[in-house]
JSON list of C-alpha atoms in Angstrom, two decimals:
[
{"chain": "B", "resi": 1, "resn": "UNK", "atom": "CA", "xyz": [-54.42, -68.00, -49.61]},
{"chain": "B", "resi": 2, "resn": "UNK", "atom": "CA", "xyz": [-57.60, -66.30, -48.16]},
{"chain": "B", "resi": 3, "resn": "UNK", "atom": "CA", "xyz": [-57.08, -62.15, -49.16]},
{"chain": "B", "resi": 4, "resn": "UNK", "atom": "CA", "xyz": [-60.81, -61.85, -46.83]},
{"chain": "B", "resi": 5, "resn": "UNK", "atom": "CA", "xyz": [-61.16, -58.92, -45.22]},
{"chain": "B", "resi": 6, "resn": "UNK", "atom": "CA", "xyz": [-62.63, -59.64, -41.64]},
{"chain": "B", "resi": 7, "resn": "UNK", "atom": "CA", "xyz": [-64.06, -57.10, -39.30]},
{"chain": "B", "resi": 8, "resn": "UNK", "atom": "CA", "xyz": [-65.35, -56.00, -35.82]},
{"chain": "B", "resi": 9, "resn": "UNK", "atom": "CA", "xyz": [-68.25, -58.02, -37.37]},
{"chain": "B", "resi": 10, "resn": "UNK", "atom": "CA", "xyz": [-66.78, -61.43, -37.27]},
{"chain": "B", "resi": 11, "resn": "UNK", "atom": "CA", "xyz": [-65.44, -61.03, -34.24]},
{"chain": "B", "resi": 12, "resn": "UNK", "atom": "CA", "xyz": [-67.86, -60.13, -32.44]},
{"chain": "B", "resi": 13, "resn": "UNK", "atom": "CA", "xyz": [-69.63, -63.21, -34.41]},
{"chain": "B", "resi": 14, "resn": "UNK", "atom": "CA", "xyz": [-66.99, -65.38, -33.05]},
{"chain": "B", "resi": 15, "resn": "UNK", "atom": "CA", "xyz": [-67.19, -64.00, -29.62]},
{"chain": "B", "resi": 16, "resn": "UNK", "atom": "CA", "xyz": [-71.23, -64.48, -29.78]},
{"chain": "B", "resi": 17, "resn": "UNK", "atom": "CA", "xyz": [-70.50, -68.42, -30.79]},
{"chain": "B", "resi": 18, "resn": "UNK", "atom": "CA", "xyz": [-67.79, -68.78, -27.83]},
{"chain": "B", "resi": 19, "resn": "UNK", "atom": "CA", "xyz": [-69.62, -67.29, -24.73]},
{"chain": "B", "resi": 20, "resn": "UNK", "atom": "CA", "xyz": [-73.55, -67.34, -24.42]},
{"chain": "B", "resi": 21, "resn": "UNK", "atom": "CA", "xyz": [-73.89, -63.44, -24.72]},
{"chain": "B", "resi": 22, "resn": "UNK", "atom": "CA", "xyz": [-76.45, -61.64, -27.52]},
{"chain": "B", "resi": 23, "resn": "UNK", "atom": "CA", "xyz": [-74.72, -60.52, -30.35]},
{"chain": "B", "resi": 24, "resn": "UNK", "atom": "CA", "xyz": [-75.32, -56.62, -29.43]},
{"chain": "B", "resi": 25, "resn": "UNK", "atom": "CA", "xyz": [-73.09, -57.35, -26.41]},
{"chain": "B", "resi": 26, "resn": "UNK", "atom": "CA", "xyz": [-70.38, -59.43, -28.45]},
{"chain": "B", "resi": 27, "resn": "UNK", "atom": "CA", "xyz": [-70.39, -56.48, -30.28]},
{"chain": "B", "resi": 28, "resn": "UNK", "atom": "CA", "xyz": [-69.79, -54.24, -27.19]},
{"chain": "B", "resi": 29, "resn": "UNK", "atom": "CA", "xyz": [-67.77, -56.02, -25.61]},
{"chain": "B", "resi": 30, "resn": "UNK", "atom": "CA", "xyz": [-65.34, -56.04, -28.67]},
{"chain": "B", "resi": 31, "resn": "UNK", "atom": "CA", "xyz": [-65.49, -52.53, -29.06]},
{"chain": "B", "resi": 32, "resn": "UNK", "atom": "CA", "xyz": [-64.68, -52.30, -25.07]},
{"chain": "B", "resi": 33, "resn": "UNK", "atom": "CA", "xyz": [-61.30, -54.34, -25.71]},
{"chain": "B", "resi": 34, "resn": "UNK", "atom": "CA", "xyz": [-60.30, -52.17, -28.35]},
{"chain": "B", "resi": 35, "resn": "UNK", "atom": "CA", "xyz": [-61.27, -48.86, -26.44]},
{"chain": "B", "resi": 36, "resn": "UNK", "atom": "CA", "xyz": [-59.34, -50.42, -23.55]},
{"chain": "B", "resi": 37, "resn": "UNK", "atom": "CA", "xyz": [-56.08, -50.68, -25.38]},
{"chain": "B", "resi": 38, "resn": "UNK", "atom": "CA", "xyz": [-56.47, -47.79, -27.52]},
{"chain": "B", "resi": 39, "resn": "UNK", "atom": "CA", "xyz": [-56.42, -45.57, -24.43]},
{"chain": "B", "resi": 40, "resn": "UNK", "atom": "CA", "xyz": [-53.55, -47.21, -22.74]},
{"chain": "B", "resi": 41, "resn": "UNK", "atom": "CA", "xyz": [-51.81, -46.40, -25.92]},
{"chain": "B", "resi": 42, "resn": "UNK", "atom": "CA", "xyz": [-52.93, -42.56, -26.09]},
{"chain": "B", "resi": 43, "resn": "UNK", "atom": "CA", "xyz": [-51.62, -42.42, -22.33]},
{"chain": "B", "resi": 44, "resn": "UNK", "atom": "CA", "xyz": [-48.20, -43.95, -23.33]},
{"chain": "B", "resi": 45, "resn": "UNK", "atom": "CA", "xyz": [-47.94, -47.13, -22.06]},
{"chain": "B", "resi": 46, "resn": "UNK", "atom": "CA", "xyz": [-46.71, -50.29, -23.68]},
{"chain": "B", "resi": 47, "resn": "UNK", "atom": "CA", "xyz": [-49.68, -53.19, -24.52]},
{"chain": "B", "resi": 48, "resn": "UNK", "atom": "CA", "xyz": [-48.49, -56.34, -24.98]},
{"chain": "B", "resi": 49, "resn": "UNK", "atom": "CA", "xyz": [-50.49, -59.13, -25.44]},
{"chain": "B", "resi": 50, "resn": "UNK", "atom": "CA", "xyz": [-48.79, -62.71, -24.48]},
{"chain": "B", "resi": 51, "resn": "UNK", "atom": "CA", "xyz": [-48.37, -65.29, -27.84]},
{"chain": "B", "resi": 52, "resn": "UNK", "atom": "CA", "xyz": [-49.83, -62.28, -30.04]},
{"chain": "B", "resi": 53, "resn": "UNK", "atom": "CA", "xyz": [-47.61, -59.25, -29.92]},
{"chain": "B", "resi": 54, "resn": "UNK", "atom": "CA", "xyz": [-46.75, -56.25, -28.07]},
{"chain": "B", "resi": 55, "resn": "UNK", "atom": "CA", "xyz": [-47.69, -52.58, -29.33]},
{"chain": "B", "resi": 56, "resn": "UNK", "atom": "CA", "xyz": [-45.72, -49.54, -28.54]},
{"chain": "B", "resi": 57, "resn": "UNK", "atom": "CA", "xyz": [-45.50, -45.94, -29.09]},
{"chain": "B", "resi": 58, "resn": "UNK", "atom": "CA", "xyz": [-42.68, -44.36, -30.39]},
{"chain": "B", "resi": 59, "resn": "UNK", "atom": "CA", "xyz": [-41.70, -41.35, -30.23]},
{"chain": "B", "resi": 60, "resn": "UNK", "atom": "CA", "xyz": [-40.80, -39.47, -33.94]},
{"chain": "B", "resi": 61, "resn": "UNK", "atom": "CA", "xyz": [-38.02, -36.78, -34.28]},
{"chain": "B", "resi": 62, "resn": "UNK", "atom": "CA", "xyz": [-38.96, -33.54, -36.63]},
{"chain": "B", "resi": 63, "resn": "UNK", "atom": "CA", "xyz": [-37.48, -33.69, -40.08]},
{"chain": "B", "resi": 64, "resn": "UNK", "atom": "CA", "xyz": [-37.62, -32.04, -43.41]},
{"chain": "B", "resi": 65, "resn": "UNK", "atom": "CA", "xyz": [-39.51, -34.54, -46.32]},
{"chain": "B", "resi": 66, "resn": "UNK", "atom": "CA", "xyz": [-39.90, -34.17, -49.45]},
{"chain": "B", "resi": 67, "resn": "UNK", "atom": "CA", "xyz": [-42.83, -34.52, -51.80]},
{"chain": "B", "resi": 68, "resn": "UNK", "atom": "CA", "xyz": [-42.03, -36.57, -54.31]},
{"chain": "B", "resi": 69, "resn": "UNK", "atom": "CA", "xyz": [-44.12, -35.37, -56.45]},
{"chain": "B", "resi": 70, "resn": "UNK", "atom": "CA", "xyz": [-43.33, -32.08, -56.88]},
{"chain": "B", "resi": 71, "resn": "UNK", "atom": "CA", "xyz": [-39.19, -32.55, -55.35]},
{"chain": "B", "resi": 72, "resn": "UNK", "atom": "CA", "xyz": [-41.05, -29.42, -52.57]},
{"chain": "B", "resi": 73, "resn": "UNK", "atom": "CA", "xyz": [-39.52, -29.94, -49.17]},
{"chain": "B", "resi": 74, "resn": "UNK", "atom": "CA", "xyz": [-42.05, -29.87, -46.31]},
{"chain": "B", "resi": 75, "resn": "UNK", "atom": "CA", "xyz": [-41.47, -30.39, -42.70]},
{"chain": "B", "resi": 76, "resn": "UNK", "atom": "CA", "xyz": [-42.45, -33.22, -40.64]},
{"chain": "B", "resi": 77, "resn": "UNK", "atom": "CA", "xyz": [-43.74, -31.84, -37.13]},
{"chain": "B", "resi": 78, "resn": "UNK", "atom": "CA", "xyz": [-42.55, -34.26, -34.40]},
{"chain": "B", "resi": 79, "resn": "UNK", "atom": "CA", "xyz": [-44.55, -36.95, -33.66]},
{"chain": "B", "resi": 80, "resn": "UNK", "atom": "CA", "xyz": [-46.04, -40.63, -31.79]},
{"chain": "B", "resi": 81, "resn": "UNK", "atom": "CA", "xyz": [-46.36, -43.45, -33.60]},
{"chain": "B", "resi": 82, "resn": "UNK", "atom": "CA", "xyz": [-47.38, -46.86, -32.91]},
{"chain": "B", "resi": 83, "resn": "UNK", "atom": "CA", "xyz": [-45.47, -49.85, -33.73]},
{"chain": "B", "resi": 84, "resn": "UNK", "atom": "CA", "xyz": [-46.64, -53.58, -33.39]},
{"chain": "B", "resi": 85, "resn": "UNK", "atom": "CA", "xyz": [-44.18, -56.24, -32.74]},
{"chain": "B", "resi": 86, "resn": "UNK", "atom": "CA", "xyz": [-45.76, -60.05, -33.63]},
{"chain": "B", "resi": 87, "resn": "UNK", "atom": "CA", "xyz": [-44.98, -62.72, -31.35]},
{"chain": "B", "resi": 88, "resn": "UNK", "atom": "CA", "xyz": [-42.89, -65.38, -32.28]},
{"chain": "B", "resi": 89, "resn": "UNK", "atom": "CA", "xyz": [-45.72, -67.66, -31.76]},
{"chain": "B", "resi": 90, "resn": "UNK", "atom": "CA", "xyz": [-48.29, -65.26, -34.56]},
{"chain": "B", "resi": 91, "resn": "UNK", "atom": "CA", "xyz": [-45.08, -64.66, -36.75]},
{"chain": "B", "resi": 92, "resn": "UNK", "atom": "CA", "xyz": [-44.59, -68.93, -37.15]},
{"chain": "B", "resi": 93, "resn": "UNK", "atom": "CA", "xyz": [-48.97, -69.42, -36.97]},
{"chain": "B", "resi": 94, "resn": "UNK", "atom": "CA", "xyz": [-48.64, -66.68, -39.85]},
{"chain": "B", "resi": 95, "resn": "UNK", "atom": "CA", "xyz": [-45.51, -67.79, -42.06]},
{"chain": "B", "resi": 96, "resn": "UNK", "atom": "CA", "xyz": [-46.73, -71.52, -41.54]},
{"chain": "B", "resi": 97, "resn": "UNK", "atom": "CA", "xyz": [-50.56, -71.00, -42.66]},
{"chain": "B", "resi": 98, "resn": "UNK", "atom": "CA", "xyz": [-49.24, -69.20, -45.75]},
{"chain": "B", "resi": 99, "resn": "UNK", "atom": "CA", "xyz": [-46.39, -71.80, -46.83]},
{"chain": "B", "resi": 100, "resn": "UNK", "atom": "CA", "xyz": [-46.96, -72.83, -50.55]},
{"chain": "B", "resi": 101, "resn": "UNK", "atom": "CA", "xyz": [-47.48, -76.78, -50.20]},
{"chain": "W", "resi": 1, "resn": "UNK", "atom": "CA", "xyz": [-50.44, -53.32, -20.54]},
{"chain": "W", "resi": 2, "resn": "UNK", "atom": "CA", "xyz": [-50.96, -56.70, -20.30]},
{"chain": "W", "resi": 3, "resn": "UNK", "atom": "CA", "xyz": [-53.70, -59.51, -21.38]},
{"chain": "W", "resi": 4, "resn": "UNK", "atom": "CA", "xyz": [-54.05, -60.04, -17.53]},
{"chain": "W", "resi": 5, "resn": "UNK", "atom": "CA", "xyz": [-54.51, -56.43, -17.04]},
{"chain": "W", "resi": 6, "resn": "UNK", "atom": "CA", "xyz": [-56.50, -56.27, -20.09]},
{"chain": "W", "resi": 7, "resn": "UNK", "atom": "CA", "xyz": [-58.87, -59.15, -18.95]},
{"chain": "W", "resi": 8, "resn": "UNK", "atom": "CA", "xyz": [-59.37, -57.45, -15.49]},
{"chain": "W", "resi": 9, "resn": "UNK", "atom": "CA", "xyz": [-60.33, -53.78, -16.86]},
{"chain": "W", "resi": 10, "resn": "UNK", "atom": "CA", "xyz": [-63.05, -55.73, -19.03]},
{"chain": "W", "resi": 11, "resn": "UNK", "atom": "CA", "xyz": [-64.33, -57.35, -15.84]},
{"chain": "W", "resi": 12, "resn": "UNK", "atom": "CA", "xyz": [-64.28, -54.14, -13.88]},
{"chain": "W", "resi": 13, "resn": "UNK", "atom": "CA", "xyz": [-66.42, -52.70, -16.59]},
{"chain": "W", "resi": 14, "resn": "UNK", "atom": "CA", "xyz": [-69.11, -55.93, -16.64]},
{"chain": "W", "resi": 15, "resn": "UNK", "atom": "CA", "xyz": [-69.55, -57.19, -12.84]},
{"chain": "W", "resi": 16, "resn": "UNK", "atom": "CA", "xyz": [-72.69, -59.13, -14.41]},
{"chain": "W", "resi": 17, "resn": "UNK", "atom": "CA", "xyz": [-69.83, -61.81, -16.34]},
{"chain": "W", "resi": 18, "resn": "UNK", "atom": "CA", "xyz": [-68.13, -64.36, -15.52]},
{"chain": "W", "resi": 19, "resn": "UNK", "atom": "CA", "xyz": [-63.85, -63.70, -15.05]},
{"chain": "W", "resi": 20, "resn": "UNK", "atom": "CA", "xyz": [-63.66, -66.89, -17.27]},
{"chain": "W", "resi": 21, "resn": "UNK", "atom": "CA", "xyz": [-66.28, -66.04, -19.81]},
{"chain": "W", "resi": 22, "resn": "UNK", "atom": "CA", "xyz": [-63.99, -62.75, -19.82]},
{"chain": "W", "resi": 23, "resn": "UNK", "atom": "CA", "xyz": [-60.74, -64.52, -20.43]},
{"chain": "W", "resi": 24, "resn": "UNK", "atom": "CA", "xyz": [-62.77, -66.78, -23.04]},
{"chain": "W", "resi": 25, "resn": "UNK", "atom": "CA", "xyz": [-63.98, -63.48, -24.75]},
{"chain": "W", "resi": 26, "resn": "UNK", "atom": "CA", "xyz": [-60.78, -61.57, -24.56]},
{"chain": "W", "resi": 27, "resn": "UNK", "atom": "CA", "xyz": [-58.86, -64.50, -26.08]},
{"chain": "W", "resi": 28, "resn": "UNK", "atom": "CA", "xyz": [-61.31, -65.16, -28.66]},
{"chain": "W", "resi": 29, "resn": "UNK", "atom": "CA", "xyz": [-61.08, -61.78, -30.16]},
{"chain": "W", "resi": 30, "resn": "UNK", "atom": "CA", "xyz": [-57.04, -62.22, -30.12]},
{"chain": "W", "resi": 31, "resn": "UNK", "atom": "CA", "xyz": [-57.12, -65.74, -31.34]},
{"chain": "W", "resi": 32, "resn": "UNK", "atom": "CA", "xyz": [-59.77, -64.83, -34.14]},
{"chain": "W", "resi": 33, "resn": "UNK", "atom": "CA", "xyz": [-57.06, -62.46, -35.21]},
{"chain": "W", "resi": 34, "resn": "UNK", "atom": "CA", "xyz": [-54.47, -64.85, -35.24]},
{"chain": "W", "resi": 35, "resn": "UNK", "atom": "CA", "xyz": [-56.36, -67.33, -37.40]},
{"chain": "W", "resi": 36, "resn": "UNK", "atom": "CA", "xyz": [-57.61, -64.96, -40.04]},
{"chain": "W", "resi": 37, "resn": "UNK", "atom": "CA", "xyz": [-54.08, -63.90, -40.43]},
{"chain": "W", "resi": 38, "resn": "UNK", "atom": "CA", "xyz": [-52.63, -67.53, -40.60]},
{"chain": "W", "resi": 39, "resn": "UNK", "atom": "CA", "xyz": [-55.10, -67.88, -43.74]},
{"chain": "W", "resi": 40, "resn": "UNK", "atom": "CA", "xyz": [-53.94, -65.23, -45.13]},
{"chain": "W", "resi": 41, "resn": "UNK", "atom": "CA", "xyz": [-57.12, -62.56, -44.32]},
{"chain": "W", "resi": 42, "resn": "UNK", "atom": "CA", "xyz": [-56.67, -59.27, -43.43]},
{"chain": "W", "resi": 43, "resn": "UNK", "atom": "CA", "xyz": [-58.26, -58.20, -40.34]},
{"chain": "W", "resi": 44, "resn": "UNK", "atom": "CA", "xyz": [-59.52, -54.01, -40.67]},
{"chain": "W", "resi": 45, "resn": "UNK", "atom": "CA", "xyz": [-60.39, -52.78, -37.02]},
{"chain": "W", "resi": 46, "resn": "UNK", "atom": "CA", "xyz": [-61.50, -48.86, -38.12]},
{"chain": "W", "resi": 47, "resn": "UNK", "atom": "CA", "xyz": [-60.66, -46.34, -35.85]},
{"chain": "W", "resi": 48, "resn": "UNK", "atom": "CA", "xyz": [-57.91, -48.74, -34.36]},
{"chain": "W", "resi": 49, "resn": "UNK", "atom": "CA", "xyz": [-55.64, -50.59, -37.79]},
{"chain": "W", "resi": 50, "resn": "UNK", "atom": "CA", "xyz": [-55.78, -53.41, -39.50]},
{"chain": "W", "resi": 51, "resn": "UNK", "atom": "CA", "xyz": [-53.70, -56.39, -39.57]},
{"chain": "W", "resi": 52, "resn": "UNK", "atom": "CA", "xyz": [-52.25, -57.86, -42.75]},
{"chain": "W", "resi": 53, "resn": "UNK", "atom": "CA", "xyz": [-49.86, -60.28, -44.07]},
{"chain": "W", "resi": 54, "resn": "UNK", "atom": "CA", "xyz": [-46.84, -59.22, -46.60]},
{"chain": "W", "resi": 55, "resn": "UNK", "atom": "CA", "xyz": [-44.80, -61.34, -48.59]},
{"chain": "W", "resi": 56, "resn": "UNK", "atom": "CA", "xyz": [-41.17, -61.71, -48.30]},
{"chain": "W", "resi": 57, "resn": "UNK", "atom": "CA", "xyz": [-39.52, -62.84, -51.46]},
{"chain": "W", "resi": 58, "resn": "UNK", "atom": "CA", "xyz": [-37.24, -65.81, -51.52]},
{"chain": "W", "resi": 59, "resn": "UNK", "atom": "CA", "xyz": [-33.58, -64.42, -51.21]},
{"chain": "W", "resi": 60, "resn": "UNK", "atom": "CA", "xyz": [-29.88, -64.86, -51.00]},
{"chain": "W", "resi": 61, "resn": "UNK", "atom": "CA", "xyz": [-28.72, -64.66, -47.50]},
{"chain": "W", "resi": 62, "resn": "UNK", "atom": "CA", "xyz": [-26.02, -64.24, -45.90]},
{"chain": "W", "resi": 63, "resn": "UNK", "atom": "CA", "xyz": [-24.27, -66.36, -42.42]},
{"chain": "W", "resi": 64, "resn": "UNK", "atom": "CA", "xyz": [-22.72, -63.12, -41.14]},
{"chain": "W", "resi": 65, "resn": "UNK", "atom": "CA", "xyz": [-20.40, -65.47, -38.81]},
{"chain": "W", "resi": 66, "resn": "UNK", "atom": "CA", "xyz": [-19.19, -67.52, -41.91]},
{"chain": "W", "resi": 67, "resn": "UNK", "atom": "CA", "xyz": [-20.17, -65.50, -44.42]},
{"chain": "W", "resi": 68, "resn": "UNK", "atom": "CA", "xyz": [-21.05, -68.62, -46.34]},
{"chain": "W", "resi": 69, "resn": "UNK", "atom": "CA", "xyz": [-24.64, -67.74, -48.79]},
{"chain": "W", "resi": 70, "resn": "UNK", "atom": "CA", "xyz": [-27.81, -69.32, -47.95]},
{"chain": "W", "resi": 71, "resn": "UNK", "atom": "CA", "xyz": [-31.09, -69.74, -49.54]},
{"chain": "W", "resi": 72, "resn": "UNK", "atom": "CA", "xyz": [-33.90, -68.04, -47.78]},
{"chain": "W", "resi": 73, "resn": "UNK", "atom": "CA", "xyz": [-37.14, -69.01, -48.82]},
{"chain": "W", "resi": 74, "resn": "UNK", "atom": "CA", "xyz": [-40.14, -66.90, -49.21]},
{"chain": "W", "resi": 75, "resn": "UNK", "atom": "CA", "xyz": [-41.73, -66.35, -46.21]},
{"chain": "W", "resi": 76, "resn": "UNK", "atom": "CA", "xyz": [-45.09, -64.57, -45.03]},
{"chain": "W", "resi": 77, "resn": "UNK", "atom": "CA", "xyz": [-44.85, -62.00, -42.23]},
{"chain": "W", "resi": 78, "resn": "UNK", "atom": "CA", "xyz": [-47.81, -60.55, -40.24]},
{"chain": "W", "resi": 79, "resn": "UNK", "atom": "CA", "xyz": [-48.19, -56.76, -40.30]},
{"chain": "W", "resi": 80, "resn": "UNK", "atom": "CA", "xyz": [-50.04, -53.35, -38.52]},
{"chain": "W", "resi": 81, "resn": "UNK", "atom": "CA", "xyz": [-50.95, -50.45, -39.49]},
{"chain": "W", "resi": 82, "resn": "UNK", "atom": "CA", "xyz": [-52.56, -47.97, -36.85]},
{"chain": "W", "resi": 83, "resn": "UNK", "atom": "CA", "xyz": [-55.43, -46.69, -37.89]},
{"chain": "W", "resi": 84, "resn": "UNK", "atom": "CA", "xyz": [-56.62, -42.75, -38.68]},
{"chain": "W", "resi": 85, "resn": "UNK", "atom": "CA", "xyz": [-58.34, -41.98, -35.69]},
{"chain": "W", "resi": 86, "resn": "UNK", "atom": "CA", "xyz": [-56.10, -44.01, -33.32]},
{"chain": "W", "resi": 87, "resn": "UNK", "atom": "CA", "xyz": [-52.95, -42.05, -35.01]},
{"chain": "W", "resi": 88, "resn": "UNK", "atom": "CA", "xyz": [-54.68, -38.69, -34.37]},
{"chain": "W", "resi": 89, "resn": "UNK", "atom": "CA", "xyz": [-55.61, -39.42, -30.86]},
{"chain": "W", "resi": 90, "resn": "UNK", "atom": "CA", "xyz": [-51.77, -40.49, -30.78]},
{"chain": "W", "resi": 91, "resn": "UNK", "atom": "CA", "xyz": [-51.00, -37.02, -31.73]},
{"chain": "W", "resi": 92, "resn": "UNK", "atom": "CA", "xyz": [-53.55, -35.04, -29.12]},
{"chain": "W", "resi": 93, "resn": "UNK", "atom": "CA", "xyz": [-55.93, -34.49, -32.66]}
]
């Protein structure tokens, strides 16, 4: 199994091999797509990505925690958090790459 | 959101490419993903998350119909976690 950490980096590398652009708009570009569905995130709405996954934002109730460190109780303000949900098709690529043969 | 929606908002902001060099670039970067994962790479977008893949451990499961035990082998899911700034802007920070 691979345990390589890839980055914008190699994909922008891999979008600079697939399309004739210069690697400084590969790079752009990728950083674009990202920007893209970061803000349709911020704004609320739902990405989802056919055969790779959908993300969503949830919305998080206020509660007390605890450290569990110290046993302390602190509160937890209310607040949005993002989920991803794989797509059956990334959660069988995934679980069938990493099969022990 | 979708890819299709996605694709077009990419366009809108480049009028100088192609719609299918687009599509080619916006399912690259997805695919690229994909692939890492199914080799078992991480993929660490800063700002935005980074994709991972966690072990499940072989278990004893259970046919809730039957109730009968099954073997469920170890299996590798793939996983998110939103990055810092992403999280903030999440959170109006």
């Amino acid at each position: 199994m691979g345990e390589k950490t890839l980055t914008r980096m190699d994909l922008s590398e891999a979008v600079f091999r697939e399309v004739g652009l210069s690697r400084n708009e590969s790079a752009e570009l990728v950083e674009t797509v990202l920007q893209h569905m970061s803000d349709a995130l911020v704004s609320g709405e739902q990405v989802k990505i056919s055969s790779f996954g959908t993300f969503s934002v949830r919305d998080k109730a206020a509660r007390v925690g605890r450290n569990p460190k110290t046993g302390e109780e602190v509160p937890i303000q209310p607040r949005r958090v993002l989920t991803f949900r794989p797509s059956h098709l990334m959660k069988e690529r995934v679980a069938d790459g990493n099969r022990r043969s | 959101m979708i890819r299709s929606e996605l694709i077009q908002k990419i366009a809108d902001d480049n009028p100088h490419l192609y719609q299918r060099d687009v599509e080619r670039i916006v399912n690259t970067i997805f695919d690229e993903i994909t692939n890492a994962m199914a080799r078992g790479d991480r993929v660490e977008l800063r700002g935005f998350g980074a994709f991972s893949v966690k072990k499940r451990d072989a278990r004893i499961g259970r046919n809730p119909r039957t109730g009968e035990s099954v073997q469920v082998e170890e299996k590798h899911v793939p996983f998110f976690k939103t990055g810092k700034l992403l999280r903030d802007r999440l959170n109006g920070k």
